[in-house]
Coordinates of C-alpha atoms and ligand atoms in Angstrom, one line a residue:
X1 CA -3.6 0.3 -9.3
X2 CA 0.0 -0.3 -8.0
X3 CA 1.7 2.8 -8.5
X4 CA -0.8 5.1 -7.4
X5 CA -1.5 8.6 -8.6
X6 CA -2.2 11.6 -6.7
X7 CA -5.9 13.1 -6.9
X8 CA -6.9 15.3 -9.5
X9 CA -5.6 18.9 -8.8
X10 CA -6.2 22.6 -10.7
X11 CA -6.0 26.0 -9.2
X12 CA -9.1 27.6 -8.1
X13 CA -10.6 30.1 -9.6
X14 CA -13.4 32.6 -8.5
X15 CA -14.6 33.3 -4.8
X16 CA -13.4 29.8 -2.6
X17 CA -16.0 30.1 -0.2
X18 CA -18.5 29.9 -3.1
X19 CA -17.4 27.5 -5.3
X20 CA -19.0 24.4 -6.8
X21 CA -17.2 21.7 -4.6
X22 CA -18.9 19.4 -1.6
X23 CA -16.1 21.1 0.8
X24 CA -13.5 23.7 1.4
X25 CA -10.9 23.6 4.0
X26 CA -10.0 27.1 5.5
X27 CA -6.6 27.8 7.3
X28 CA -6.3 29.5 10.4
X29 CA -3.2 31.0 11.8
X30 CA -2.5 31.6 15.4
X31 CA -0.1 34.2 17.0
X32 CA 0.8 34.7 21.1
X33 CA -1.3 31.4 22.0
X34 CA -4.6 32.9 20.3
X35 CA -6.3 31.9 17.0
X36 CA -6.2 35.0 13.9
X37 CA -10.0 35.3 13.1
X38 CA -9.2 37.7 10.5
X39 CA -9.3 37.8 6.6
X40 CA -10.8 34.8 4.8
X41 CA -11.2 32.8 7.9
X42 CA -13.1 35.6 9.4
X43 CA -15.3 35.4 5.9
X44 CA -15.8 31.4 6.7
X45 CA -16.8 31.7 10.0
X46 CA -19.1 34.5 9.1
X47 CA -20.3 32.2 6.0
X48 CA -21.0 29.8 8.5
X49 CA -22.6 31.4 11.0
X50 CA -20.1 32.1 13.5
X51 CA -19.2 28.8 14.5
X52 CA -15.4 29.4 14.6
X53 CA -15.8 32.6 16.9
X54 CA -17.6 30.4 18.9
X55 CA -15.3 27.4 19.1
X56 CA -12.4 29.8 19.9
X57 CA -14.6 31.4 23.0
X58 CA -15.9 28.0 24.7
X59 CA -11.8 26.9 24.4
X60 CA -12.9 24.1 21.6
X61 CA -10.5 25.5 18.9
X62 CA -7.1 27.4 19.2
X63 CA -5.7 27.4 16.1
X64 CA -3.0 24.7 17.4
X65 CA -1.4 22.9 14.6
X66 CA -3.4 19.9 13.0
X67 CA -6.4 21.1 15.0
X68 CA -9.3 21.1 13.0
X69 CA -13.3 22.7 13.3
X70 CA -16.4 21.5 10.8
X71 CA -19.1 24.1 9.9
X72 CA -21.1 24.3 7.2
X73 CA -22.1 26.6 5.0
X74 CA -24.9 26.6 2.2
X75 CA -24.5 22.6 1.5
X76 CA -20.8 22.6 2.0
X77 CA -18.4 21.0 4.2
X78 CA -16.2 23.8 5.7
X79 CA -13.3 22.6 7.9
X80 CA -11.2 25.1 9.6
X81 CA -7.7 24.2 10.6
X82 CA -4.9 25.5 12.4
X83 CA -1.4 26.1 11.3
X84 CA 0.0 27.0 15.2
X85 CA 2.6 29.5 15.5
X86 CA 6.1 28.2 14.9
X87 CA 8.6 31.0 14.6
X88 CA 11.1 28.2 13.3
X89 CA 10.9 28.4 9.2
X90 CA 11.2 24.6 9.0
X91 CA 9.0 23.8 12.2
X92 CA 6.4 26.1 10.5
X93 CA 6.9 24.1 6.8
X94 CA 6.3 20.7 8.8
X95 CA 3.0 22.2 10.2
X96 CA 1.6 23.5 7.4
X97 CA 2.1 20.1 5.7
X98 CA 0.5 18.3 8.7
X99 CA -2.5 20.5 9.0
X100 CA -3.5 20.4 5.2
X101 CA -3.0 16.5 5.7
X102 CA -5.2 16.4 8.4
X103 CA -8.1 18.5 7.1
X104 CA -8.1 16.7 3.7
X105 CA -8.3 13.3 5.5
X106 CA -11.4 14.0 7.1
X107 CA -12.7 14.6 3.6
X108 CA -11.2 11.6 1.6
X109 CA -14.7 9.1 2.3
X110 CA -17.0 11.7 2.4
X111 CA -17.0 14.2 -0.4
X112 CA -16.1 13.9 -4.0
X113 CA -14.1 17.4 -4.6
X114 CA -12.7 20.5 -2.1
X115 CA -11.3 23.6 -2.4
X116 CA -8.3 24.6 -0.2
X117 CA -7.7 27.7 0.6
X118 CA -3.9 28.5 0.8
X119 CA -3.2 32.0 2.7
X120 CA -0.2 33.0 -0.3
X121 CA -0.4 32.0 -3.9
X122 CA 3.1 31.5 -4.3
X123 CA 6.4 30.4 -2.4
X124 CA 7.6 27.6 -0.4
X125 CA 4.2 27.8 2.4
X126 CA 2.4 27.5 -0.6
X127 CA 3.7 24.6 -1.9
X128 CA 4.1 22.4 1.1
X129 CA 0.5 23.2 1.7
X130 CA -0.5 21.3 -1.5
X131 CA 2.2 18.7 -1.0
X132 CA 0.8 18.1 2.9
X133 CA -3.3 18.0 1.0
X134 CA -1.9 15.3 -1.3
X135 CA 0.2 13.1 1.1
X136 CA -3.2 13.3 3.3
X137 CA -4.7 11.9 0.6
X138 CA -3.0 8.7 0.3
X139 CA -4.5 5.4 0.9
X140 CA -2.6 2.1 0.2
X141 CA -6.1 0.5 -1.0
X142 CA -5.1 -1.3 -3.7
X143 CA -5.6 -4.8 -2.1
X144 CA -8.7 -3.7 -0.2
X145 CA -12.0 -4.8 -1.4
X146 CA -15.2 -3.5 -1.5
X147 CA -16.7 -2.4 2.1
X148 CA -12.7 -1.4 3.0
X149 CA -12.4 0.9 -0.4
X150 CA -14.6 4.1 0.9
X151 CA -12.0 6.7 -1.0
X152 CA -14.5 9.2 -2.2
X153 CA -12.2 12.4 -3.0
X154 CA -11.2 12.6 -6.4
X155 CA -10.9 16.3 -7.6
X156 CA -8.6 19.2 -5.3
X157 CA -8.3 22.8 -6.0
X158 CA -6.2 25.0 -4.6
X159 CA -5.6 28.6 -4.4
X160 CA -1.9 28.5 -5.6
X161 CA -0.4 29.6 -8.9
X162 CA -0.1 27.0 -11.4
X163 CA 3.8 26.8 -10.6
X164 CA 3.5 26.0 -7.2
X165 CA 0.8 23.5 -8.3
X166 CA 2.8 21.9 -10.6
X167 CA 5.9 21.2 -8.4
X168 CA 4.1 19.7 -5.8
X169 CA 2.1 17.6 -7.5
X170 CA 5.2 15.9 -9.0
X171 CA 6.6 16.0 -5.7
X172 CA 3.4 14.0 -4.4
X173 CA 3.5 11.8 -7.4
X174 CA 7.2 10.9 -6.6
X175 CA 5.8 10.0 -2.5
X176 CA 3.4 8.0 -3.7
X177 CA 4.9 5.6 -6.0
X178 CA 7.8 5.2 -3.4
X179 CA 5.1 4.6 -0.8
X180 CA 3.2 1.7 -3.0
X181 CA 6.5 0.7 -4.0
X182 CA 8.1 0.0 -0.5
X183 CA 4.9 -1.4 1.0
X184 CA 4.1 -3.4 -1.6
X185 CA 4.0 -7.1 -1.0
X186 CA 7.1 -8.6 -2.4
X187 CA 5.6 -10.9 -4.5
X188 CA 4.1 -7.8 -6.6
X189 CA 7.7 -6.7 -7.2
X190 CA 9.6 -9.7 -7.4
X191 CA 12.5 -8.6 -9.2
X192 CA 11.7 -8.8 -12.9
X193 CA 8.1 -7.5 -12.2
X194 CA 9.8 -4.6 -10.9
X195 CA 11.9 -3.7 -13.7
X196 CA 9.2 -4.5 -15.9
X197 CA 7.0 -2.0 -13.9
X198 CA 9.9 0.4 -13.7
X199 CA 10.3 0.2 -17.5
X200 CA 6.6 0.5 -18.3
X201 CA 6.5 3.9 -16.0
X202 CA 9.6 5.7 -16.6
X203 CA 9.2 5.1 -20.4
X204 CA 6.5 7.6 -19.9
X205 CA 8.9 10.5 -19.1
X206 CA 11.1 12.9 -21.5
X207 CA 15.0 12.5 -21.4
X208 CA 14.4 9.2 -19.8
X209 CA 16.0 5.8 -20.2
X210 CA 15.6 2.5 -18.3
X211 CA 18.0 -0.8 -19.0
X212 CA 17.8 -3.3 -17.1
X213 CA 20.4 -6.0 -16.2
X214 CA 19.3 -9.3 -15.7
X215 CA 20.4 -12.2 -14.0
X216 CA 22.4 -13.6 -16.9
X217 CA 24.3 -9.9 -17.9
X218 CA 24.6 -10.0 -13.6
X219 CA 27.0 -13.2 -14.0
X220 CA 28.5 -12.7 -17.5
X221 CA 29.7 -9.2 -16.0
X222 CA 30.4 -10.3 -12.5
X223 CA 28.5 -8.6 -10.0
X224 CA 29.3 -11.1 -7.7
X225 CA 27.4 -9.2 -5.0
X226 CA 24.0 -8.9 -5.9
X227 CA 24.0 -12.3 -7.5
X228 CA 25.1 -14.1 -4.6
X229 CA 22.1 -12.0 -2.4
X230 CA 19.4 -12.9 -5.0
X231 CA 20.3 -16.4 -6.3
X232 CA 18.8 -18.0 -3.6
X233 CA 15.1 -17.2 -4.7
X234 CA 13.6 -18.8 -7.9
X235 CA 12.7 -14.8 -9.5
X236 CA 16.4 -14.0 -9.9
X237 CA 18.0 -10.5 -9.0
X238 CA 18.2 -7.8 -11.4
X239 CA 19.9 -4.4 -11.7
X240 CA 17.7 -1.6 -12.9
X241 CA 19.2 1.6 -14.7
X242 CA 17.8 4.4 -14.7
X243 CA 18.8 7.4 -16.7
X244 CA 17.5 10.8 -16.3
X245 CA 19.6 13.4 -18.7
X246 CA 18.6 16.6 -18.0
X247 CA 22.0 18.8 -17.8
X248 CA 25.2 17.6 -19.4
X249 CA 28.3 16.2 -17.6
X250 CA 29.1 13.4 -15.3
X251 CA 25.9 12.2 -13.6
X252 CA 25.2 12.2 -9.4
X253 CA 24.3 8.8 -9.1
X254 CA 21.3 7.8 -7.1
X255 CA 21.7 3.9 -5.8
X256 CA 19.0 2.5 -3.8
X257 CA 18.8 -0.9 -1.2
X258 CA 16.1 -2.8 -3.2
X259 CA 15.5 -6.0 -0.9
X260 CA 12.4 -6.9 -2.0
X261 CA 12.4 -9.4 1.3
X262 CA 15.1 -10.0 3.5
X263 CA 14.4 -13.1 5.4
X264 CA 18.0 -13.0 6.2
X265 CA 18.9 -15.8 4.1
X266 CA 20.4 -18.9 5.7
X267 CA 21.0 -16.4 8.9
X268 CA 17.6 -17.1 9.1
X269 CA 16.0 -14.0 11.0
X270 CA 13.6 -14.6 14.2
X271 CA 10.1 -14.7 13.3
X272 CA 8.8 -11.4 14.7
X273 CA 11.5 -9.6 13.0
X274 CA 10.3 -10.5 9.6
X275 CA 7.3 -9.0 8.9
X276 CA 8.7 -5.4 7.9
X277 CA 11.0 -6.8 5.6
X278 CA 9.1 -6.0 3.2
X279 CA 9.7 -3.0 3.3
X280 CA 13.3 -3.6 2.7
X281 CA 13.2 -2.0 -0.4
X282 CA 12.2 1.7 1.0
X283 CA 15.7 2.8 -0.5
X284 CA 15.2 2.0 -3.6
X285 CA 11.6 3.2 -3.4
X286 CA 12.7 6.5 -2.4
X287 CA 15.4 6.8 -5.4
X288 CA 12.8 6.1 -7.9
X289 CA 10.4 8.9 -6.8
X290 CA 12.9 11.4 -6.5
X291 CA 14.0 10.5 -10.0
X292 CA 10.1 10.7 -11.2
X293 CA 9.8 14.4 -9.7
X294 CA 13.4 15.3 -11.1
X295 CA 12.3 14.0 -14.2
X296 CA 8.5 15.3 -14.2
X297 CA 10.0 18.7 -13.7
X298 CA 12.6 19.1 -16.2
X299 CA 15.2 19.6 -13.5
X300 CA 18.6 20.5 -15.1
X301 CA 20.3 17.7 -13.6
X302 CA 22.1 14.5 -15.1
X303 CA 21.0 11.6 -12.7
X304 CA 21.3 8.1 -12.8
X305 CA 18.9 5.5 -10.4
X306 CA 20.6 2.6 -10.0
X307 CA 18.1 -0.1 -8.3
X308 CA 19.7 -3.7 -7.6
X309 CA 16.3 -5.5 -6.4
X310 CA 16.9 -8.8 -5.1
X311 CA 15.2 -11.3 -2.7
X312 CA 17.4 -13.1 0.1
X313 CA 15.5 -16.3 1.3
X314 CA 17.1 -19.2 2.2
X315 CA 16.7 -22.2 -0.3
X316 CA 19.0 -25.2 -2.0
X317 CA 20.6 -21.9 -4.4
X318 CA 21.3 -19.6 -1.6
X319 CA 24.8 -17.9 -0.7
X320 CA 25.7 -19.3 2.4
X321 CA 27.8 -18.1 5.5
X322 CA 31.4 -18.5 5.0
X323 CA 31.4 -18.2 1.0
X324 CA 33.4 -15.9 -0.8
X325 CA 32.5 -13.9 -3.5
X326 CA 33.9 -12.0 -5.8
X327 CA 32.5 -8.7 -6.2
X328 CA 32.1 -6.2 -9.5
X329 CA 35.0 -4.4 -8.6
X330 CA 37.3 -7.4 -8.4
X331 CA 37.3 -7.1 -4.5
X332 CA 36.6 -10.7 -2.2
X333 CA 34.1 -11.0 0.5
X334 CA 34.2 -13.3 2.7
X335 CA 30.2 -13.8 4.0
X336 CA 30.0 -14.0 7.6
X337 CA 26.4 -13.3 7.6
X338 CA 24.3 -13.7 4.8
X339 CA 21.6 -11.0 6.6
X340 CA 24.1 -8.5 6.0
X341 CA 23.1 -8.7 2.4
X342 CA 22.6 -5.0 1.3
X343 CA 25.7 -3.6 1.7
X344 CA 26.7 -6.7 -1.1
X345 CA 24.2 -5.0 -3.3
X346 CA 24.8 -1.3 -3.2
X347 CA 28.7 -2.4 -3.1
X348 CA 28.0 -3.8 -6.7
X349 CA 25.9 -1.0 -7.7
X350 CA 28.2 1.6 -5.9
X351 CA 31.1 0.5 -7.6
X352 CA 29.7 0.6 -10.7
X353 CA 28.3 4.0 -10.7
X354 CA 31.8 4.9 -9.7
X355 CA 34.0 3.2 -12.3
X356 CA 31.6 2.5 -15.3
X357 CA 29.1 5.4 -15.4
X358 CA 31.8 7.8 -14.1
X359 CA 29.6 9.3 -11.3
X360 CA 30.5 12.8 -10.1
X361 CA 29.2 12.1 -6.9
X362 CA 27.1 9.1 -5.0
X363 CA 24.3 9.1 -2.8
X364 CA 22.8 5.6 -1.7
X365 CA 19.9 5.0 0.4
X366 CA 19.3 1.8 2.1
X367 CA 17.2 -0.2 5.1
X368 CA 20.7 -1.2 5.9
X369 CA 20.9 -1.2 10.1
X370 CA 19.1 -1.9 12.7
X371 CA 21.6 -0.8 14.5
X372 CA 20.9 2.7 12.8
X373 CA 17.1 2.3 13.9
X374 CA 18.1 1.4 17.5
X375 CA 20.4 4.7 17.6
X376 CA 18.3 7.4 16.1
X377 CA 15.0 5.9 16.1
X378 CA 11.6 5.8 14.2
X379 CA 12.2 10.0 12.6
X380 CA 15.5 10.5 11.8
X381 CA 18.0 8.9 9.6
X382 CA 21.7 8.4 10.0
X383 CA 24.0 10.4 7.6
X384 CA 27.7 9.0 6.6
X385 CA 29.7 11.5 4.4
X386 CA 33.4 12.2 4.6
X387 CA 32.4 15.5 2.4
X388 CA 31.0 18.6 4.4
X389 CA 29.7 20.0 1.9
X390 CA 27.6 17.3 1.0
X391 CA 26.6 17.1 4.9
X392 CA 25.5 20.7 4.7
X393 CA 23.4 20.0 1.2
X394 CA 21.6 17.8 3.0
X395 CA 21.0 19.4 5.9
X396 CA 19.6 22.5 4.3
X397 CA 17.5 19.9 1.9
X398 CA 16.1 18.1 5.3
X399 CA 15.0 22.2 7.0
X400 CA 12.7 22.7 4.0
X401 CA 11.4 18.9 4.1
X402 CA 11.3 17.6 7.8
X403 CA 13.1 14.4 6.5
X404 CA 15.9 14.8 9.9
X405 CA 19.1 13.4 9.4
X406 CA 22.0 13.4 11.5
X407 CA 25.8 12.5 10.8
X408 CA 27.5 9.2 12.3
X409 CA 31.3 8.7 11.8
X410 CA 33.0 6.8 9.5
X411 CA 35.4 5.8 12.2
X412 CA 38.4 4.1 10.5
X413 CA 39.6 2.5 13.3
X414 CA 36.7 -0.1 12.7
X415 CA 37.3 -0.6 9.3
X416 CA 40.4 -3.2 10.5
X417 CA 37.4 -5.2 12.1
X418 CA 35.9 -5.8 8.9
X419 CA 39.5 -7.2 7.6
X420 CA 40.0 -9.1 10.4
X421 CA 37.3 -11.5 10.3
X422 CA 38.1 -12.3 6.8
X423 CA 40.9 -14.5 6.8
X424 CA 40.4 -16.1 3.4
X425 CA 39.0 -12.3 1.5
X426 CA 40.1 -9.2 1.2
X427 CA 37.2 -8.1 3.8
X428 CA 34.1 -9.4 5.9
X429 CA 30.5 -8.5 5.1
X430 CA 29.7 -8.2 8.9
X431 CA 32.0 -7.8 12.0
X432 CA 31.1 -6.1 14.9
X433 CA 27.4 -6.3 16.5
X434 CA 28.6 -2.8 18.7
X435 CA 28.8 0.5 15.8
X436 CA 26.5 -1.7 13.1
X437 CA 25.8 1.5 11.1
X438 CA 29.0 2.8 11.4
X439 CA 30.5 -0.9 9.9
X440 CA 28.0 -1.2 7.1
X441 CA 29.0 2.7 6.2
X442 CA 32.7 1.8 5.9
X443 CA 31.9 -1.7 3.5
X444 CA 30.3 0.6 1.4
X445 CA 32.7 3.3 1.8
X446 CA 35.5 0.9 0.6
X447 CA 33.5 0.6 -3.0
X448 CA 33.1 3.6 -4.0
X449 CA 36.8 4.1 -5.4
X450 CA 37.3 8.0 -4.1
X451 CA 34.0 9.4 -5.3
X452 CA 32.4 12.2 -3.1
X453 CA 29.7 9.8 -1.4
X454 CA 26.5 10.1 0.7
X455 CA 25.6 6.8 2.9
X456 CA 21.7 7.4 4.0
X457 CA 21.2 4.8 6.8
X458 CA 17.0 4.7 6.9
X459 CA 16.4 1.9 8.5
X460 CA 13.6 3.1 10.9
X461 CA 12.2 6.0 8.9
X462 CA 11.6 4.3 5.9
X463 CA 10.1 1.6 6.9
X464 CA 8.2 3.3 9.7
X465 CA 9.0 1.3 12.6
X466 CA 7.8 1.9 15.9
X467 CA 5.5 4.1 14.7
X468 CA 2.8 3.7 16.9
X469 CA 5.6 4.8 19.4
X470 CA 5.6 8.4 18.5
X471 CA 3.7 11.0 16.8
X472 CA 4.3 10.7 13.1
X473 CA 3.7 13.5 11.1
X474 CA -0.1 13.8 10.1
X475 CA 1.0 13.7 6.5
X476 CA 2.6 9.8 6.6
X477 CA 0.5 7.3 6.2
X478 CA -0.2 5.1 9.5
X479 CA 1.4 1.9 10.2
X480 CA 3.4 1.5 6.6
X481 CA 6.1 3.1 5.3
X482 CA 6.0 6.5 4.3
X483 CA 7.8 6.6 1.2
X484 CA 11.0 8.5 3.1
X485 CA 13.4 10.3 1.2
X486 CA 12.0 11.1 -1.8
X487 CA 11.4 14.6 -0.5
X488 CA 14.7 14.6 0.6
X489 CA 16.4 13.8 -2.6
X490 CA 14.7 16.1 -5.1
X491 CA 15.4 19.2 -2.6
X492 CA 19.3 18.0 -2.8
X493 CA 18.5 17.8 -6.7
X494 CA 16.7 20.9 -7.0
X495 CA 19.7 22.9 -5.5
X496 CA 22.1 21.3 -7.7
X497 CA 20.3 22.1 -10.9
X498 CA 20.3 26.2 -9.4
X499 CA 24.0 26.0 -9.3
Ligands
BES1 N1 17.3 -5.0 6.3 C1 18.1 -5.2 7.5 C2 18.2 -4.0 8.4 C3 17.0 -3.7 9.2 C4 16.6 -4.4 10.3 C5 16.2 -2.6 8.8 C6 15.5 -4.0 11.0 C7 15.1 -2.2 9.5 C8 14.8 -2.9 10.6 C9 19.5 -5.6 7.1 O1 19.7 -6.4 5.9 C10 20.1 -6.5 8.2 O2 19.6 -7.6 8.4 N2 21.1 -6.0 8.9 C11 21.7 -6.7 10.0 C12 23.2 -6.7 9.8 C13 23.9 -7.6 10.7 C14 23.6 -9.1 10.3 C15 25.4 -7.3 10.6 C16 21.3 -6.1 11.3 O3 21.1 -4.8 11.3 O4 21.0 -6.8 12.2
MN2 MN1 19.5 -8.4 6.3
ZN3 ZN1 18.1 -6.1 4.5

């Protein structure tokens, strides 16, 4: 089903290495270049008769991170795998997530249950070991039939406390729906599927509550932004809302780029470059799991999602180049490129969260450059905040959850461009080919009326371009997006709620 879950999960009880399940995967550590045989590995490999001292002898296995070993063992699948030997804490975290990845996607076709043995019950190892077992154990088979649909695993358990369980499998839960969310194929989630979907889901959770704007309220109320973006496709734009009250006072408003295509509109894009665009919605995807695992968890937080889903195709309707619209906030744009269409969506929604839901602070997420995915490339996302504090929340947040970031400027010496090339409007949706990113991050900059604000550029991470160019972490799925962000934003939660 769209909007996957997770695979069963409980903690293990009893002896591992004895246990009912088909398989059991067994970590090994490594120190000074050279595999640990000791303590529970060195019961495996006894178990199964020696086969990982052997490995290590003949040079097969060294405990290298990801590196995996099969023996068996009375009927049961056991696969050894290394961790490596990063000194770095958040090196080390990324590893560990990898390496239980890899191990439990050898098992997903062939066994129905495993046991994974995680060295400590408790702490942050712990649970990025279970939240690595479960991202391996995604598959995006929903549109796959029969001889393509192998997924066997159904049933994990781990040797973690029931704490640690619990917070990562919300934390996988949120990944996933953002993954099936921004690789889903548009017409799944045109716009008022979406918010149906979204309202179907969320109303599952406590101290949640979705409302949903439709196109009419859109023009009644003059969000002049995303209605001229979506008006060119017959399933009309909508703003979804939603509400997570789990602390009391001003909420941290979560906005995310929803495009569920970009075709670029009358700027028609080149064929090649369209493809991905489905996946122009990784933003928004990545709001709404983060707001799942908040929610899931009880975190003390007051959050608000705020998901303006549109499609931009080109049609009699559309917005066209050279239009001006009139925005939520009362501010005129003149379009000078109707590809340039998120920053009119999160400008409405930004806005918004500023002035009407009296945000404390902002954080939006959007596909919004390519410029920002020819800079920094297929693994790291470009950071805009005028707020160092903010810059160094998210940088401690990225260390425990190898989503990188790194900080552009907000130069304002380019903001003039953007005024310049509107001579009828109070500003230009799009003015400079050179600095994009750092463009688009100053248009939204302009709507978010003083509020501390966070601008997360992920073009190429969230979508997972050029992939196939470098080596993606063993715990993202291969060749789709890989639900970016989500990770991200509940560790930024998460450390609110502690303060
Ligand atoms: N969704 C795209 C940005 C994008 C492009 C993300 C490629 C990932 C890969 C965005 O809406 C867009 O088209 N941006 C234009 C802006 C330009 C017209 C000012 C771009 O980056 O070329
Ligand atoms: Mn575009
Ligand atoms: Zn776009």
């Amino acid at each position: 089903m769209l909007f996957s879950k997770p695979p069963k999960v409980d903690v293990a009880r009893g002896d591992p290495l004895e246990a009912e399940a088909a398989a059991v995967v067994v970590p090994v550590r490594r120190k000074d270049g050279k595999p640990l045989i000791e303590g529970i590995a060195a019961k495996a490999d006894k178990l199964a008769g020696g086969i990982l001292t052997s490995a290590v002898e003949s040079g097969d296995f060294s405990a290298k991170a990801c590196e995996t070993l099969k023996g068996y063992h009375g009927g049961r699948v056991i696969v050894f795998v290394g961790l490596g030997d990063a000194s770095e804490k958040s090196k080390l975290l990324d590893d560990i997530r990898g390496a239980y990845a890899k191990a439990v996607s050898l098992l997903l076709d062939k066994v129905e249950s495993a046991v994974v043995i995680v060295e400590s019950s408790d702490g942050l190892e712990a649970r990025e070991a279970v939240v690595g077992a479960l991202l391996g154990s995604y598959k995006f088979d929903y549109f796959k039939t029969k001889d393509n649909k192998k997924r066997k695993l159904s049933k994990l358990s781990f040797t973690v406390s029931e704490s640690v369980l619990e917070e990562a499998l919300a934390i996988a839960e949120g990944v996933y729906l953002a993954r099936d969310l921004a690789n889903a194929p548009p017409h799944e989630v045109s716009p008022p599927r979406l918010a149906d979907k979204v309202q179907k889901l969320f109303s599952q959770l406590k101290n949640v509550n979705v409302e949903v704007f439709d196109y009419n309220r859109l023009v009644e109320e003059g969000f002049g932004g995303i209605v001229a973006v979506g008006k060119g496709s017959k399933e009309k734009p909508v703003l979804i809302i939603v509400r997570y009250s789990g602390a009391e006072g001003d909420p941290i408003a979560l906005v995310g780029k929803t495009m569920v295509f970009d075709s670029g509109g009358i700027n028609l894009k080149p064929s090649q470059a369209l493809f991905e665009m489905r996946s122009d919605k990784a933003g928004g995807s990545a709001v709404l799991g983060a707001l799942w695992t908040a929610a899931r968890l009880g975190l003390k937080v007051n959050v608000i999602a705020l998901i303006p889903a549109a499609i931009n195709v080109p049609s009699g309707e559309s917005y066209l180049p050279s239009d001006v619209i009139k925005m939520w906030d009362g501010t005129t744009v003149e379009v000078t490129n109707t590809d340039a269409e998120g920053r009119l969506t999160l400008a409405d929604a930004i806005a918004y969260a500023a002035k009407a839901l009296k945000a404390r602070e902002i954080v939006d997420v959007a596909t919004l450059t390519g410029a920002a995915a020819v800079a920094l490339g297929p693994l790291i996302a470009a950071i805009f905040t005028r707020s160092q504090e903010l810059l160094e929340e998210f940088r401690r947040a990225a260390e425990v959850t190898g989503e990188k970031v790194w900080p552009l400027p907000l130069e304002d010496s380019y903001k003039a461009a953007l005024e310049k090339k509107a001579p009828l409007a109070d500003i230009a949706n799009a003015a400079m080919r050179y600095g994009g990113a750092i463009s688009a991050a100053l248009f939204l900059e302009h709507f978010n009326h003083g509020k501390p604000h966070v601008h997360l550029d992920i073009a190429g991470p969230g979508i997972g371009l050029g992939g196939e160019a470098v080596s993606q972490p063993a715990y993202w799925p291969s060749g789709i997006a890989p639900g970016w962000g989500v990770r991200l934003l509940y560790e930024y939660l998460k450390a609110k709620a502690g303060k």
